[in-house]
XYZ file of N, CA, C and O in Angstrom:
552
model
N -3.579 39.821 -7.550
C -3.096 39.542 -6.204
C -3.648 40.574 -5.245
O -3.775 41.728 -5.572
N -3.908 40.102 -4.030
C -4.363 41.042 -3.024
C -3.155 41.616 -2.272
O -2.016 41.333 -2.600
N -3.410 42.390 -1.258
C -2.315 43.069 -0.552
C -1.465 42.120 0.275
O -0.357 42.464 0.666
N -1.962 40.902 0.546
C -1.181 39.968 1.345
C -0.240 39.125 0.501
O 0.526 38.336 1.016
N -0.339 39.272 -0.817
C 0.543 38.513 -1.690
C -0.067 37.217 -2.187
O 0.568 36.454 -2.883
N -1.331 36.948 -1.827
C -1.990 35.731 -2.286
C -2.699 36.011 -3.601
O -3.176 37.114 -3.840
N -2.785 35.018 -4.427
C -3.379 35.189 -5.745
C -4.888 35.346 -5.669
O -5.508 35.762 -6.624
N -5.477 35.018 -4.566
C -6.915 35.207 -4.439
C -7.623 33.902 -4.172
O -7.027 32.858 -3.974
N -8.917 33.984 -4.215
C -9.774 32.849 -3.918
C -9.649 31.788 -4.998
O -9.578 32.083 -6.165
N -9.613 30.559 -4.644
C -9.560 29.496 -5.630
C -8.156 29.151 -6.097
O -7.968 28.212 -6.851
N -7.170 29.907 -5.709
C -5.815 29.558 -6.115
C -5.266 28.530 -5.151
O -5.616 28.501 -3.987
N -4.433 27.679 -5.656
C -3.831 26.643 -4.828
C -2.331 26.846 -4.800
O -1.731 27.206 -5.801
N -1.731 26.580 -3.650
C -0.269 26.664 -3.604
C 0.334 25.552 -4.450
O -0.192 24.444 -4.508
N 1.413 25.858 -5.100
C 2.032 24.877 -5.989
C 2.897 23.900 -5.243
O 3.197 22.839 -5.762
N 3.312 24.202 -4.048
C 4.180 23.322 -3.292
C 5.632 23.431 -3.707
O 6.495 22.736 -3.209
N 5.922 24.296 -4.648
C 7.298 24.471 -5.127
C 7.956 25.602 -4.358
O 7.349 26.613 -4.059
N 9.193 25.410 -4.077
C 9.946 26.444 -3.372
C 10.310 27.547 -4.355
O 10.689 27.286 -5.482
N 10.178 28.768 -3.908
C 10.507 29.894 -4.761
C 11.637 30.689 -4.131
O 11.725 30.805 -2.921
N 12.483 31.231 -4.955
C 13.582 32.046 -4.458
C 14.777 31.213 -4.059
O 14.733 30.004 -3.993
N 15.870 31.901 -3.777
C 17.115 31.207 -3.427
C 17.100 30.638 -2.019
O 17.651 29.593 -1.764
N 16.489 31.343 -1.087
C 16.556 30.944 0.306
C 15.461 29.968 0.714
O 15.404 29.543 1.848
N 14.588 29.623 -0.196
C 13.492 28.724 0.136
C 14.020 27.302 0.315
O 14.943 26.872 -0.367
N 13.428 26.585 1.239
C 13.831 25.195 1.502
C 13.368 24.309 0.355
O 12.326 24.558 -0.249
N 14.119 23.277 0.037
C 13.699 22.385 -1.042
C 12.445 21.608 -0.633
O 12.219 21.324 0.539
N 11.630 21.274 -1.618
C 10.400 20.545 -1.384
C 10.738 19.076 -1.156
O 11.522 18.488 -1.892
N 10.162 18.481 -0.104
C 10.402 17.066 0.200
C 9.676 16.184 -0.801
O 8.564 16.463 -1.204
N 10.314 15.110 -1.162
C 9.706 14.110 -2.029
C 8.951 13.140 -1.138
O 9.548 12.341 -0.436
N 7.646 13.198 -1.148
C 6.827 12.359 -0.275
C 6.381 11.119 -1.039
O 5.290 11.076 -1.574
N 7.222 10.135 -1.040
C 6.906 8.871 -1.693
C 6.033 8.066 -0.730
O 6.420 7.847 0.419
N 4.853 7.614 -1.161
C 3.886 6.983 -0.241
C 4.261 5.554 0.148
O 3.584 4.585 -0.205
N 5.321 5.411 0.902
C 5.855 4.104 1.276
C 4.834 3.296 2.070
O 4.548 2.143 1.740
N 4.286 3.883 3.115
C 3.365 3.147 3.977
C 2.083 2.768 3.253
O 1.612 1.630 3.370
N 1.514 3.698 2.513
C 0.260 3.397 1.819
C 0.432 2.274 0.815
O -0.386 1.360 0.755
N 1.477 2.332 0.017
C 1.693 1.296 -0.993
C 1.957 -0.049 -0.329
O 1.399 -1.072 -0.730
N 2.782 -0.067 0.692
C 3.091 -1.316 1.386
C 1.880 -1.922 2.071
O 1.661 -3.136 2.014
N 1.074 -1.092 2.728
C -0.120 -1.593 3.402
C -1.134 -2.150 2.409
O -1.730 -3.203 2.647
N -1.331 -1.460 1.309
C -2.284 -1.937 0.298
C -1.803 -3.250 -0.309
O -2.565 -4.212 -0.441
N -0.538 -3.326 -0.669
C 0.001 -4.548 -1.266
C -0.061 -5.740 -0.332
O -0.466 -6.839 -0.733
N 0.312 -5.542 0.922
C 0.260 -6.625 1.898
C -1.156 -7.074 2.203
O -1.426 -8.268 2.371
N -2.079 -6.132 2.255
C -3.477 -6.472 2.536
C -4.095 -7.233 1.384
O -4.795 -8.230 1.599
N -3.852 -6.800 0.156
C -4.394 -7.516 -1.003
C -3.808 -8.914 -1.076
O -4.514 -9.874 -1.403
N -2.550 -9.065 -0.743
C -1.927 -10.384 -0.745
C -2.528 -11.331 0.275
O -2.459 -12.549 0.123
N -3.163 -10.797 1.297
C -3.742 -11.623 2.359
C -5.267 -11.596 2.362
O -5.892 -12.087 3.288
N -5.888 -11.078 1.317
C -7.346 -10.990 1.269
C -8.032 -12.349 1.318
O -9.203 -12.434 1.681
N -7.338 -13.408 0.984
C -7.947 -14.738 1.040
C -8.404 -15.074 2.452
O -9.409 -15.752 2.637
N -7.700 -14.581 3.438
C -8.073 -14.847 4.835
C -8.673 -13.624 5.520
O -9.523 -13.760 6.391
N -8.225 -12.453 5.123
C -8.710 -11.229 5.760
C -10.167 -10.970 5.390
O -10.965 -10.568 6.237
N -10.532 -11.236 4.154
C -11.910 -10.998 3.705
C -12.934 -11.744 4.535
O -13.856 -11.132 5.109
N -12.827 -13.082 4.637
C -13.784 -13.804 5.471
C -13.720 -13.416 6.952
O -14.740 -13.393 7.638
N -12.532 -13.085 7.441
C -12.399 -12.684 8.844
C -13.135 -11.383 9.104
O -13.860 -11.256 10.102
N -12.983 -10.420 8.212
C -13.676 -9.136 8.373
C -15.185 -9.348 8.285
O -15.951 -8.774 9.064
N -15.628 -10.188 7.353
C -17.059 -10.461 7.234
C -17.606 -11.112 8.502
O -18.728 -10.828 8.912
N -16.820 -11.962 9.129
C -17.257 -12.578 10.381
C -17.267 -11.563 11.520
O -18.178 -11.562 12.359
N -16.280 -10.684 11.565
C -16.205 -9.703 12.644
C -17.332 -8.672 12.588
O -17.780 -8.183 13.622
N -17.789 -8.345 11.381
C -18.892 -7.377 11.274
C -20.246 -8.063 11.300
O -21.276 -7.404 11.237
N -20.266 -9.387 11.375
C -21.517 -10.109 11.553
C -22.204 -10.569 10.293
O -23.341 -11.025 10.348
N -21.562 -10.449 9.144
C -22.168 -10.895 7.897
C -22.139 -12.424 7.806
O -23.086 -13.049 7.336
N -21.066 -13.025 8.258
C -20.905 -14.472 8.267
C -20.731 -14.968 9.688
O -20.246 -14.239 10.547
N -21.056 -16.228 9.883
C -20.738 -16.856 11.150
C -19.267 -17.223 11.166
O -18.614 -17.315 10.121
N -18.735 -17.468 12.336
C -17.311 -17.774 12.475
C -16.956 -19.070 11.752
O -15.915 -19.166 11.103
N -17.821 -20.060 11.842
C -17.548 -21.338 11.180
C -17.535 -21.210 9.667
O -16.672 -21.779 8.987
N -18.464 -20.447 9.117
C -18.510 -20.233 7.677
C -17.295 -19.440 7.209
O -16.703 -19.754 6.174
N -16.937 -18.419 7.954
C -15.758 -17.624 7.602
C -14.508 -18.487 7.625
O -13.649 -18.370 6.746
N -14.416 -19.349 8.620
C -13.267 -20.253 8.705
C -13.226 -21.188 7.497
O -12.164 -21.390 6.902
N -14.375 -21.741 7.101
C -14.427 -22.632 5.940
C -14.044 -21.881 4.663
O -13.293 -22.403 3.830
N -14.554 -20.662 4.505
C -14.198 -19.860 3.326
C -12.706 -19.571 3.306
O -12.055 -19.664 2.266
N -12.164 -19.177 4.462
C -10.738 -18.844 4.532
C -9.885 -20.064 4.227
O -8.886 -19.968 3.508
N -10.272 -21.225 4.751
C -9.523 -22.455 4.460
C -9.558 -22.773 2.975
O -8.549 -23.143 2.378
N -10.730 -22.640 2.360
C -10.867 -22.912 0.928
C -10.055 -21.923 0.098
O -9.321 -22.314 -0.818
N -10.189 -20.637 0.407
C -9.449 -19.623 -0.356
C -7.952 -19.751 -0.137
O -7.165 -19.633 -1.083
N -7.537 -19.975 1.115
C -6.107 -20.084 1.389
C -5.529 -21.349 0.773
O -4.423 -21.343 0.249
N -6.280 -22.428 0.813
C -5.782 -23.690 0.265
C -5.690 -23.700 -1.250
O -4.747 -24.243 -1.825
N -6.651 -23.081 -1.931
C -6.685 -23.176 -3.380
C -6.228 -21.952 -4.151
O -5.847 -22.063 -5.312
N -6.291 -20.802 -3.518
C -6.053 -19.568 -4.277
C -5.008 -18.655 -3.659
O -4.911 -17.479 -4.010
N -4.235 -19.162 -2.743
C -3.250 -18.333 -2.046
C -2.318 -17.618 -3.009
O -2.079 -16.416 -2.885
N -1.787 -18.345 -3.957
C -0.809 -17.747 -4.869
C -1.441 -16.711 -5.786
O -0.773 -15.775 -6.206
N -2.720 -16.837 -6.067
C -3.404 -15.814 -6.864
C -3.488 -14.505 -6.080
O -3.268 -13.428 -6.630
N -3.827 -14.611 -4.807
C -3.905 -13.404 -3.978
C -2.520 -12.784 -3.777
O -2.374 -11.561 -3.822
N -1.525 -13.610 -3.547
C -0.164 -13.092 -3.387
C 0.323 -12.404 -4.662
O 0.937 -11.340 -4.605
N 0.040 -13.036 -5.813
C 0.434 -12.432 -7.099
C -0.297 -11.116 -7.318
O 0.297 -10.134 -7.795
N -1.581 -11.062 -6.960
C -2.339 -9.818 -7.099
C -1.759 -8.727 -6.204
O -1.637 -7.566 -6.622
N -1.385 -9.083 -4.976
C -0.769 -8.107 -4.076
C 0.556 -7.596 -4.604
O 0.852 -6.402 -4.550
N 1.367 -8.507 -5.145
C 2.658 -8.107 -5.705
C 2.482 -7.228 -6.937
O 3.139 -6.194 -7.075
N 1.571 -7.620 -7.832
C 1.325 -6.810 -9.035
C 0.771 -5.437 -8.681
O 1.155 -4.429 -9.293
N -0.121 -5.392 -7.698
C -0.653 -4.098 -7.281
C 0.439 -3.228 -6.671
O 0.509 -2.030 -6.938
N 1.305 -3.820 -5.878
C 2.418 -3.067 -5.281
C 3.329 -2.506 -6.363
O 3.686 -1.321 -6.329
N 3.696 -3.338 -7.326
C 4.554 -2.871 -8.426
C 3.854 -1.777 -9.226
O 4.460 -0.755 -9.572
N 2.569 -1.976 -9.507
C 1.819 -0.965 -10.251
C 1.747 0.362 -9.519
O 1.909 1.434 -10.129
N 1.517 0.319 -8.208
C 1.463 1.556 -7.427
C 2.823 2.239 -7.339
O 2.909 3.468 -7.354
N 3.899 1.451 -7.269
C 5.247 2.037 -7.248
C 5.535 2.730 -8.574
O 6.026 3.864 -8.607
N 5.215 2.072 -9.679
C 5.436 2.675 -11.002
C 4.602 3.942 -11.140
O 5.086 4.974 -11.623
N 3.353 3.880 -10.700
C 2.481 5.050 -10.778
C 3.047 6.204 -9.952
O 3.063 7.353 -10.393
N 3.515 5.905 -8.732
C 4.077 6.949 -7.871
C 5.356 7.528 -8.473
O 5.591 8.738 -8.407
N 6.183 6.679 -9.069
C 7.401 7.182 -9.706
C 7.077 8.051 -10.916
O 7.723 9.081 -11.139
N 6.087 7.652 -11.690
C 5.709 8.460 -12.861
C 5.135 9.801 -12.446
O 5.363 10.812 -13.118
N 4.359 9.821 -11.374
C 3.807 11.096 -10.888
C 4.913 12.051 -10.485
O 4.761 13.256 -10.577
N 6.011 11.508 -10.012
C 7.146 12.328 -9.599
C 8.159 12.508 -10.724
O 9.239 13.018 -10.509
N 7.802 12.038 -11.898
C 8.666 12.103 -13.075
C 10.039 11.510 -12.767
O 11.079 12.070 -13.100
N 10.014 10.360 -12.087
C 11.252 9.703 -11.688
C 11.252 8.242 -12.107
O 11.903 7.424 -11.484
N 10.496 7.913 -13.133
C 10.414 6.525 -13.589
C 11.569 6.257 -14.552
O 11.390 6.080 -15.752
N 12.756 6.261 -14.002
C 13.965 5.999 -14.768
C 14.944 5.279 -13.849
O 14.698 5.131 -12.657
N 16.043 4.847 -14.416
C 17.049 4.161 -13.598
C 17.573 5.101 -12.514
O 17.730 4.705 -11.355
N 17.798 6.344 -12.865
C 18.296 7.309 -11.879
C 17.255 7.569 -10.790
O 17.599 7.680 -9.612
N 15.985 7.645 -11.170
C 14.921 7.856 -10.192
C 14.782 6.684 -9.241
O 14.554 6.854 -8.042
N 14.931 5.476 -9.762
C 14.857 4.281 -8.920
C 16.062 4.214 -7.997
O 15.930 3.891 -6.809
N 17.231 4.530 -8.516
C 18.432 4.524 -7.667
C 18.324 5.546 -6.545
O 18.752 5.284 -5.419
N 17.778 6.697 -6.845
C 17.652 7.737 -5.823
C 16.667 7.333 -4.729
O 16.793 7.781 -3.591
N 15.714 6.470 -5.056
C 14.693 6.059 -4.088
C 14.808 4.591 -3.701
O 13.854 4.005 -3.204
N 15.960 3.991 -3.903
C 16.090 2.548 -3.691
C 15.795 2.138 -2.257
O 15.194 1.087 -2.028
N 16.161 2.938 -1.280
C 15.887 2.576 0.112
C 14.392 2.691 0.419
O 13.846 1.878 1.162
N 13.747 3.668 -0.158
C 12.295 3.787 0.021
C 11.571 2.638 -0.674
O 10.567 2.145 -0.167
N 12.063 2.213 -1.807
C 11.451 1.083 -2.510
C 11.630 -0.208 -1.722
O 10.716 -1.041 -1.660
N 12.783 -0.378 -1.100
C 12.980 -1.544 -0.230
C 12.075 -1.460 0.999
O 11.571 -2.483 1.470
N 11.857 -0.257 1.488
C 10.960 -0.072 2.623
C 9.518 -0.419 2.237
O 8.784 -0.990 3.041
N 9.108 -0.104 1.015
C 7.778 -0.493 0.532
C 7.632 -2.007 0.603
O 6.629 -2.536 1.098
N 8.647 -2.722 0.118
C 8.620 -4.180 0.150
C 8.573 -4.685 1.589
O 7.816 -5.608 1.910
N 9.353 -4.083 2.465
C 9.346 -4.484 3.867
C 8.002 -4.251 4.539
O 7.524 -5.093 5.305
N 7.372 -3.117 4.254
C 6.055 -2.821 4.830
C 5.024 -3.813 4.306
O 4.178 -4.300 5.065
N 5.095 -4.146 3.025
C 4.144 -5.112 2.449
C 4.307 -6.488 3.089
O 3.319 -7.138 3.455
N 5.532 -6.932 3.252
C 5.781 -8.247 3.861
C 5.365 -8.233 5.335
O 4.742 -9.189 5.822
N 5.666 -7.161 6.045
C 5.270 -7.062 7.454
C 3.749 -7.036 7.599
O 3.195 -7.682 8.502
N 3.069 -6.321 6.720
C 1.601 -6.288 6.743
C 1.039 -7.678 6.514
O 0.132 -8.124 7.223
N 1.585 -8.372 5.526
C 1.147 -9.735 5.241
C 1.364 -10.624 6.464
O 0.475 -11.382 6.854
N 2.528 -10.529 7.092
C 2.842 -11.379 8.245
C 1.927 -11.093 9.430
O 1.446 -12.019 10.091
N 1.667 -9.821 9.703
C 0.791 -9.463 10.822
C -0.628 -9.953 10.560
O -1.278 -10.541 11.440
N -1.126 -9.741 9.345
C -2.474 -10.197 9.020
C -2.567 -11.718 9.058
O -3.580 -12.276 9.482
N -1.510 -12.391 8.631
C -1.487 -13.852 8.699
C -1.558 -14.314 10.153
O -2.320 -15.229 10.495
N -0.794 -13.681 11.027
C -0.795 -14.061 12.444
C -2.159 -13.803 13.082
O -2.664 -14.639 13.840
N -2.757 -12.663 12.771
C -4.061 -12.330 13.352
C -5.132 -13.295 12.862
O -5.923 -13.819 13.662
N -5.191 -13.550 11.557
C -6.223 -14.440 11.038
C -5.998 -15.884 11.501
O -6.960 -16.607 11.735
N -4.754 -16.300 11.657
C -4.485 -17.638 12.177
C -4.932 -17.745 13.633
O -5.537 -18.754 14.036
N -4.666 -16.710 14.420
C -5.096 -16.718 15.824
C -6.615 -16.727 15.928
O -7.191 -17.466 16.726
N -7.290 -15.925 15.108
C -8.753 -15.916 15.130
C -9.312 -17.245 14.619
O -10.345 -17.713 15.112
N -8.653 -17.843 13.645
C -9.094 -19.135 13.140
C -8.966 -20.240 14.159
O -9.784 -21.165 14.201
N -7.938 -20.161 15.001
C -7.767 -21.194 16.030
C -8.865 -21.097 17.084
O -9.160 -22.080 17.768
N -9.488 -19.947 17.233
C -10.586 -19.797 18.191
C -11.875 -20.463 17.705
O -12.745 -20.775 18.512
N -12.004 -20.678 16.397
C -13.225 -21.266 15.857
C -13.203 -22.788 15.899
O -14.220 -23.410 15.699
N -12.075 -23.386 16.126
C -11.983 -24.854 16.118
C -12.525 -25.445 17.364
O -12.538 -25.112 18.415
């Protein structure tokens, strides 16, 4: 250790509170990230072609045809993938925090409901945007 109390170059802070008077470390459960990823994957059937059209890879008419085909035939596959990814990310986040137990889930139940709410809201917003952009191509 140097004179300032730091362990030196290359050491990383542990993020753990030390001593009696130290504030407890906040549990940063990635609610927004998990919800946004899950909702976006659930809507990739329409978001994918829309993004490709917006960046100029596809024409608007082709993107609309792709989105109609994907939404009409594969919607439930994309929704299931979004739900499975959301559940997988929640389990992964709980395991990283060593809270993958009934008690850990109960302690974070409101955050877990918020993850679901963010995912559904993301899906709804993306659905509204892609529907509005699709109506412009007709």
